[in-house]
PDB file of C-alpha atoms in Angstrom:
ATOM      1  CA  MET A   1     171.651 130.058   1.742  1.00  0.00           C
ATOM      2  CA  LYS A   2     173.604 127.001   0.571  1.00  0.00           C
ATOM      3  CA  LYS A   3     171.534 123.852   0.377  1.00  0.00           C
ATOM      4  CA  GLN A   4     172.977 121.214   2.680  1.00  0.00           C
ATOM      5  CA  ASP A   5     174.190 118.098   0.898  1.00  0.00           C
ATOM      6  CA  THR A   6     171.930 115.384   2.274  1.00  0.00           C
ATOM      7  CA  LEU A   7     172.455 111.673   1.944  1.00  0.00           C
ATOM      8  CA  GLU A   8     169.539 111.553  -0.483  1.00  0.00           C
ATOM      9  CA  ASN A   9     171.297 113.997  -2.841  1.00  0.00           C
ATOM     10  CA  GLN A  10     174.265 111.632  -2.966  1.00  0.00           C
ATOM     11  CA  VAL A  11     172.308 108.529  -4.015  1.00  0.00           C
ATOM     12  CA  LYS A  12     173.349 107.273  -7.455  1.00  0.00           C
ATOM     13  CA  GLN A  13     171.053 105.196  -9.667  1.00  0.00           C
ATOM     14  CA  SER A  14     172.933 102.584 -11.604  1.00  0.00           C
ATOM     15  CA  TYR A  15     172.485  99.290 -13.452  1.00  0.00           C
ATOM     16  CA  LEU A  16     174.342  96.035 -12.871  1.00  0.00           C
ATOM     17  CA  ALA A  17     174.321  92.882 -14.989  1.00  0.00           C
ATOM     18  CA  ILE A  18     174.696  89.637 -13.034  1.00  0.00           C
ATOM     19  CA  GLY A  19     175.371  86.303 -14.687  1.00  0.00           C
ATOM     20  CA  SER A  20     176.399  82.751 -13.878  1.00  0.00           C
ATOM     21  CA  ASN A  21     177.223  79.660 -15.928  1.00  0.00           C
ATOM     22  CA  LEU A  22     178.568  77.307 -13.237  1.00  0.00           C
ATOM     23  CA  GLY A  23     176.858  75.528 -10.357  1.00  0.00           C
ATOM     24  CA  ASN A  24     173.314  76.477  -9.355  1.00  0.00           C
ATOM     25  CA  LYS A  25     173.156  79.545 -11.568  1.00  0.00           C
ATOM     26  CA  ILE A  26     169.925  81.049 -10.213  1.00  0.00           C
ATOM     27  CA  THR A  27     171.040  80.536  -6.606  1.00  0.00           C
ATOM     28  CA  ASN A  28     174.386  82.185  -7.436  1.00  0.00           C
ATOM     29  CA  ILE A  29     172.569  85.229  -8.855  1.00  0.00           C
ATOM     30  CA  HIS A  30     170.278  85.497  -5.828  1.00  0.00           C
ATOM     31  CA  MET A  31     173.243  85.171  -3.457  1.00  0.00           C
ATOM     32  CA  ALA A  32     175.008  87.970  -5.363  1.00  0.00           C
ATOM     33  CA  MET A  33     171.948  90.214  -4.943  1.00  0.00           C
ATOM     34  CA  SER A  34     171.802  89.423  -1.231  1.00  0.00           C
ATOM     35  CA  GLU A  35     175.489  90.312  -0.855  1.00  0.00           C
ATOM     36  CA  LEU A  36     174.983  93.590  -2.739  1.00  0.00           C
ATOM     37  CA  GLU A  37     172.210  94.581  -0.337  1.00  0.00           C
ATOM     38  CA  LYS A  38     174.529  93.925   2.629  1.00  0.00           C
ATOM     39  CA  ASN A  39     176.904  96.543   1.180  1.00  0.00           C
ATOM     40  CA  LYS A  40     174.929  99.830   1.039  1.00  0.00           C
ATOM     41  CA  ILE A  41     173.313  98.900  -2.274  1.00  0.00           C
ATOM     42  CA  LYS A  42     169.532  99.061  -2.564  1.00  0.00           C
ATOM     43  CA  ILE A  43     168.019  97.006  -5.377  1.00  0.00           C
ATOM     44  CA  SER A  44     165.018  98.857  -6.794  1.00  0.00           C
ATOM     45  CA  LYS A  45     164.220  96.724  -9.887  1.00  0.00           C
ATOM     46  CA  VAL A  46     165.100  93.204 -11.036  1.00  0.00           C
ATOM     47  CA  SER A  47     164.625  91.750 -14.517  1.00  0.00           C
ATOM     48  CA  SER A  48     163.501  88.233 -15.291  1.00  0.00           C
ATOM     49  CA  HIS A  49     166.154  85.562 -15.734  1.00  0.00           C
ATOM     50  CA  TYR A  50     167.465  85.070 -19.265  1.00  0.00           C
ATOM     51  CA  SER A  51     169.261  82.019 -20.622  1.00  0.00           C
ATOM     52  CA  SER A  52     171.849  82.557 -23.335  1.00  0.00           C
ATOM     53  CA  LYS A  53     174.743  80.781 -24.973  1.00  0.00           C
ATOM     54  CA  SER A  54     178.169  81.331 -23.492  1.00  0.00           C
ATOM     55  CA  TRP A  55     180.199  83.941 -25.342  1.00  0.00           C
ATOM     56  CA  PRO A  56     182.585  83.804 -27.162  1.00  0.00           C
ATOM     57  CA  ASN A  57     182.596  79.990 -26.923  1.00  0.00           C
ATOM     58  CA  PRO A  58     179.046  78.608 -27.243  1.00  0.00           C
ATOM     59  CA  LEU A  59     180.324  75.144 -26.273  1.00  0.00           C
ATOM     60  CA  MET A  60     180.790  76.328 -22.675  1.00  0.00           C
ATOM     61  CA  PRO A  61     177.792  76.029 -20.311  1.00  0.00           C
ATOM     62  CA  ASN A  62     174.871  78.397 -20.977  1.00  0.00           C
ATOM     63  CA  PHE A  63     174.548  81.534 -18.865  1.00  0.00           C
ATOM     64  CA  ILE A  64     171.663  82.748 -16.776  1.00  0.00           C
ATOM     65  CA  ASN A  65     171.638  86.564 -16.640  1.00  0.00           C
ATOM     66  CA  ILE A  66     169.658  89.387 -15.077  1.00  0.00           C
ATOM     67  CA  VAL A  67     169.953  93.166 -14.925  1.00  0.00           C
ATOM     68  CA  ILE A  68     169.168  95.082 -11.747  1.00  0.00           C
ATOM     69  CA  LYS A  69     168.616  98.756 -11.064  1.00  0.00           C
ATOM     70  CA  ILE A  70     170.332  99.877  -7.890  1.00  0.00           C
ATOM     71  CA  GLU A  71     170.596 102.912  -5.664  1.00  0.00           C
ATOM     72  CA  THR A  72     173.856 103.474  -3.822  1.00  0.00           C
ATOM     73  CA  ILE A  73     175.942 106.129  -2.124  1.00  0.00           C
ATOM     74  CA  LEU A  74     179.111 104.293  -3.165  1.00  0.00           C
ATOM     75  CA  GLU A  75     181.534 105.939  -5.556  1.00  0.00           C
ATOM     76  CA  PRO A  76     182.228 104.041  -8.814  1.00  0.00           C
ATOM     77  CA  LEU A  77     185.470 102.331  -7.743  1.00  0.00           C
ATOM     78  CA  GLU A  78     183.974 101.399  -4.361  1.00  0.00           C
ATOM     79  CA  LEU A  79     181.059  99.769  -6.173  1.00  0.00           C
ATOM     80  CA  LEU A  80     183.452  97.903  -8.495  1.00  0.00           C
ATOM     81  CA  LYS A  81     185.498  96.705  -5.514  1.00  0.00           C
ATOM     82  CA  ILE A  82     182.370  95.308  -3.819  1.00  0.00           C
ATOM     83  CA  CYS A  83     181.233  93.615  -7.059  1.00  0.00           C
ATOM     84  CA  ASN A  84     184.659  91.978  -7.461  1.00  0.00           C
ATOM     85  CA  PHE A  85     184.664  90.899  -3.792  1.00  0.00           C
ATOM     86  CA  ILE A  86     181.211  89.297  -4.173  1.00  0.00           C
ATOM     87  CA  GLU A  87     182.348  87.439  -7.299  1.00  0.00           C
ATOM     88  CA  LEU A  88     185.300  86.002  -5.334  1.00  0.00           C
ATOM     89  CA  LYS A  89     183.123  85.197  -2.315  1.00  0.00           C
ATOM     90  CA  LEU A  90     180.801  83.213  -4.585  1.00  0.00           C
ATOM     91  CA  GLY A  91     183.705  81.192  -5.980  1.00  0.00           C
ATOM     92  CA  ARG A  92     184.733  83.024  -9.129  1.00  0.00           C
ATOM     93  CA  VAL A  93     188.210  82.053 -10.293  1.00  0.00           C
ATOM     94  CA  ARG A  94     189.871  84.372 -12.811  1.00  0.00           C
ATOM     95  CA  SER A  95     192.157  82.087 -14.783  1.00  0.00           C
ATOM     96  CA  LYS A  96     191.398  82.643 -18.466  1.00  0.00           C
ATOM     97  CA  LYS A  97     189.288  85.425 -19.949  1.00  0.00           C
ATOM     98  CA  ASN A  98     185.688  84.300 -20.611  1.00  0.00           C
ATOM     99  CA  ASP A  99     186.102  81.000 -18.740  1.00  0.00           C
ATOM    100  CA  PRO A 100     182.942  79.634 -17.065  1.00  0.00           C
ATOM    101  CA  ARG A 101     182.223  81.323 -13.747  1.00  0.00           C
ATOM    102  CA  THR A 102     179.914  81.069 -10.770  1.00  0.00           C
ATOM    103  CA  CYS A 103     179.297  84.806 -10.717  1.00  0.00           C
ATOM    104  CA  ASP A 104     179.955  87.770 -12.967  1.00  0.00           C
ATOM    105  CA  ILE A 105     178.823  91.277 -11.994  1.00  0.00           C
ATOM    106  CA  ASP A 106     179.285  94.134 -14.459  1.00  0.00           C
ATOM    107  CA  ILE A 107     178.532  97.796 -13.914  1.00  0.00           C
ATOM    108  CA  ILE A 108     176.510  98.638 -17.017  1.00  0.00           C
ATOM    109  CA  ASP A 109     175.637 102.259 -16.235  1.00  0.00           C
ATOM    110  CA  TYR A 110     176.749 104.309 -13.238  1.00  0.00           C
ATOM    111  CA  ASP A 111     174.393 107.247 -12.704  1.00  0.00           C
ATOM    112  CA  LYS A 112     174.260 108.012 -16.470  1.00  0.00           C
ATOM    113  CA  LYS A 113     177.903 109.091 -16.302  1.00  0.00           C
ATOM    114  CA  ILE A 114     180.590 108.529 -18.921  1.00  0.00           C
ATOM    115  CA  LEU A 115     183.543 107.226 -16.919  1.00  0.00           C
ATOM    116  CA  ASN A 116     186.967 105.856 -17.734  1.00  0.00           C
ATOM    117  CA  ILE A 117     188.855 105.375 -14.497  1.00  0.00           C
ATOM    118  CA  ASN A 118     192.393 104.040 -13.968  1.00  0.00           C
ATOM    119  CA  ASN A 119     193.203 103.064 -17.577  1.00  0.00           C
ATOM    120  CA  ASN A 120     189.944 101.232 -18.284  1.00  0.00           C
ATOM    121  CA  LYS A 121     189.735  99.567 -14.863  1.00  0.00           C
ATOM    122  CA  LEU A 122     186.185 100.896 -14.873  1.00  0.00           C
ATOM    123  CA  THR A 123     184.447 102.220 -17.963  1.00  0.00           C
ATOM    124  CA  THR A 124     180.787 103.230 -18.028  1.00  0.00           C
ATOM    125  CA  PRO A 125     178.627 102.750 -19.819  1.00  0.00           C
ATOM    126  CA  HIS A 126     180.022  99.230 -20.166  1.00  0.00           C
ATOM    127  CA  PRO A 127     181.932  99.248 -23.479  1.00  0.00           C
ATOM    128  CA  LYS A 128     180.486  95.946 -24.790  1.00  0.00           C
ATOM    129  CA  MET A 129     176.915  96.306 -23.558  1.00  0.00           C
ATOM    130  CA  THR A 130     175.479  97.447 -26.903  1.00  0.00           C
ATOM    131  CA  LYS A 131     176.441  94.113 -28.517  1.00  0.00           C
ATOM    132  CA  ARG A 132     175.090  91.878 -25.739  1.00  0.00           C
ATOM    133  CA  ASN A 133     171.560  90.508 -25.939  1.00  0.00           C
ATOM    134  CA  PHE A 134     171.854  89.285 -22.338  1.00  0.00           C
ATOM    135  CA  VAL A 135     172.311  92.893 -21.155  1.00  0.00           C
ATOM    136  CA  LEU A 136     170.024  94.809 -23.512  1.00  0.00           C
ATOM    137  CA  LEU A 137     166.893  92.637 -23.205  1.00  0.00           C
ATOM    138  CA  PRO A 138     166.819  92.503 -19.380  1.00  0.00           C
ATOM    139  CA  LEU A 139     167.680  96.233 -19.239  1.00  0.00           C
ATOM    140  CA  PHE A 140     164.767  96.988 -21.568  1.00  0.00           C
ATOM    141  CA  GLU A 141     162.483  94.934 -19.330  1.00  0.00           C
ATOM    142  CA  ILE A 142     163.213  97.108 -16.279  1.00  0.00           C
ATOM    143  CA  ASP A 143     163.694 100.495 -18.001  1.00  0.00           C
ATOM    144  CA  ARG A 144     162.051 100.924 -21.398  1.00  0.00           C
ATOM    145  CA  GLY A 145     163.124 104.578 -21.501  1.00  0.00           C
ATOM    146  CA  TRP A 146     166.852 103.976 -20.923  1.00  0.00           C
ATOM    147  CA  LYS A 147     169.253 105.798 -23.245  1.00  0.00           C
ATOM    148  CA  HIS A 148     172.940 105.127 -23.727  1.00  0.00           C
ATOM    149  CA  PRO A 149     174.681 107.948 -21.799  1.00  0.00           C
ATOM    150  CA  GLU A 150     177.325 108.476 -24.475  1.00  0.00           C
ATOM    151  CA  SER A 151     175.607 107.812 -27.832  1.00  0.00           C
ATOM    152  CA  LYS A 152     172.123 108.887 -26.615  1.00  0.00           C
ATOM    153  CA  ILE A 153     170.656 105.922 -28.547  1.00  0.00           C
ATOM    154  CA  ASN A 154     167.573 104.530 -26.841  1.00  0.00           C
ATOM    155  CA  ILE A 155     167.330 100.926 -25.699  1.00  0.00           C
ATOM    156  CA  VAL A 156     164.821  99.930 -28.399  1.00  0.00           C
ATOM    157  CA  ASN A 157     167.165 101.046 -31.181  1.00  0.00           C
ATOM    158  CA  LEU A 158     170.103  99.262 -29.523  1.00  0.00           C
ATOM    159  CA  ILE A 159     168.098  96.026 -29.387  1.00  0.00           C
ATOM    160  CA  ASN A 160     166.976  96.472 -32.996  1.00  0.00           C
ATOM    161  CA  SER A 161     170.615  96.810 -34.065  1.00  0.00           C
ATOM    162  CA  LEU A 162     171.462  93.310 -32.756  1.00  0.00           C
ATOM    163  CA  PRO A 163     171.760  90.512 -35.317  1.00  0.00           C
ATOM    164  CA  ILE A 164     168.527  88.500 -35.572  1.00  0.00           C
ATOM    165  CA  LYS A 165     170.396  85.319 -34.527  1.00  0.00           C
ATOM    166  CA  ASP A 166     171.341  87.042 -31.232  1.00  0.00           C
ATOM    167  CA  LEU A 167     167.714  87.907 -30.567  1.00  0.00           C
ATOM    168  CA  ARG A 168     166.582  84.352 -31.329  1.00  0.00           C
ATOM    169  CA  SER A 169     169.288  82.711 -29.193  1.00  0.00           C
ATOM    170  CA  ILE A 170     168.203  84.164 -25.842  1.00  0.00           C
ATOM    171  CA  LYS A 171     165.258  82.917 -23.802  1.00  0.00           C
ATOM    172  CA  GLN A 172     163.432  84.532 -20.913  1.00  0.00           C
ATOM    173  CA  ILE A 173     162.931  81.872 -18.207  1.00  0.00           C
TER     174      ILE A 173
END
């Protein structure tokens, strides 16, 4: 007898990084989470807020960042589309790469899958996550057992591979 595919079997566990360096940064992050929940996305864990220098230009306003663990029935590109829509709704303007922004939502890990969809439109795990203190530290806070889906390196070793200046430049708030 074939097991019926229930909604529960279709739920994907994933991680999103949310950041802001314009306006009321914490309010922007909380509004982004509220919008995610309105779109078939259940938030199951939320990290603390972390303050870090803007990258690559530290003269830009500092960022506040979090990482959240989510459960969703959305397919990867549907999730990306909703994240991009929420960024726009919260006032993000895409003029120059790495410009200050009210809201930035990145899919860090989609259901432990290695994805490269539509010529890098969506790549998971996020290709730059292993170099970003503002992703690794909040991710560690909510999932100490997380392993990189592609390299299989655990989160502790990824954090330990960051330059010491990167570890000293981020503050949990």
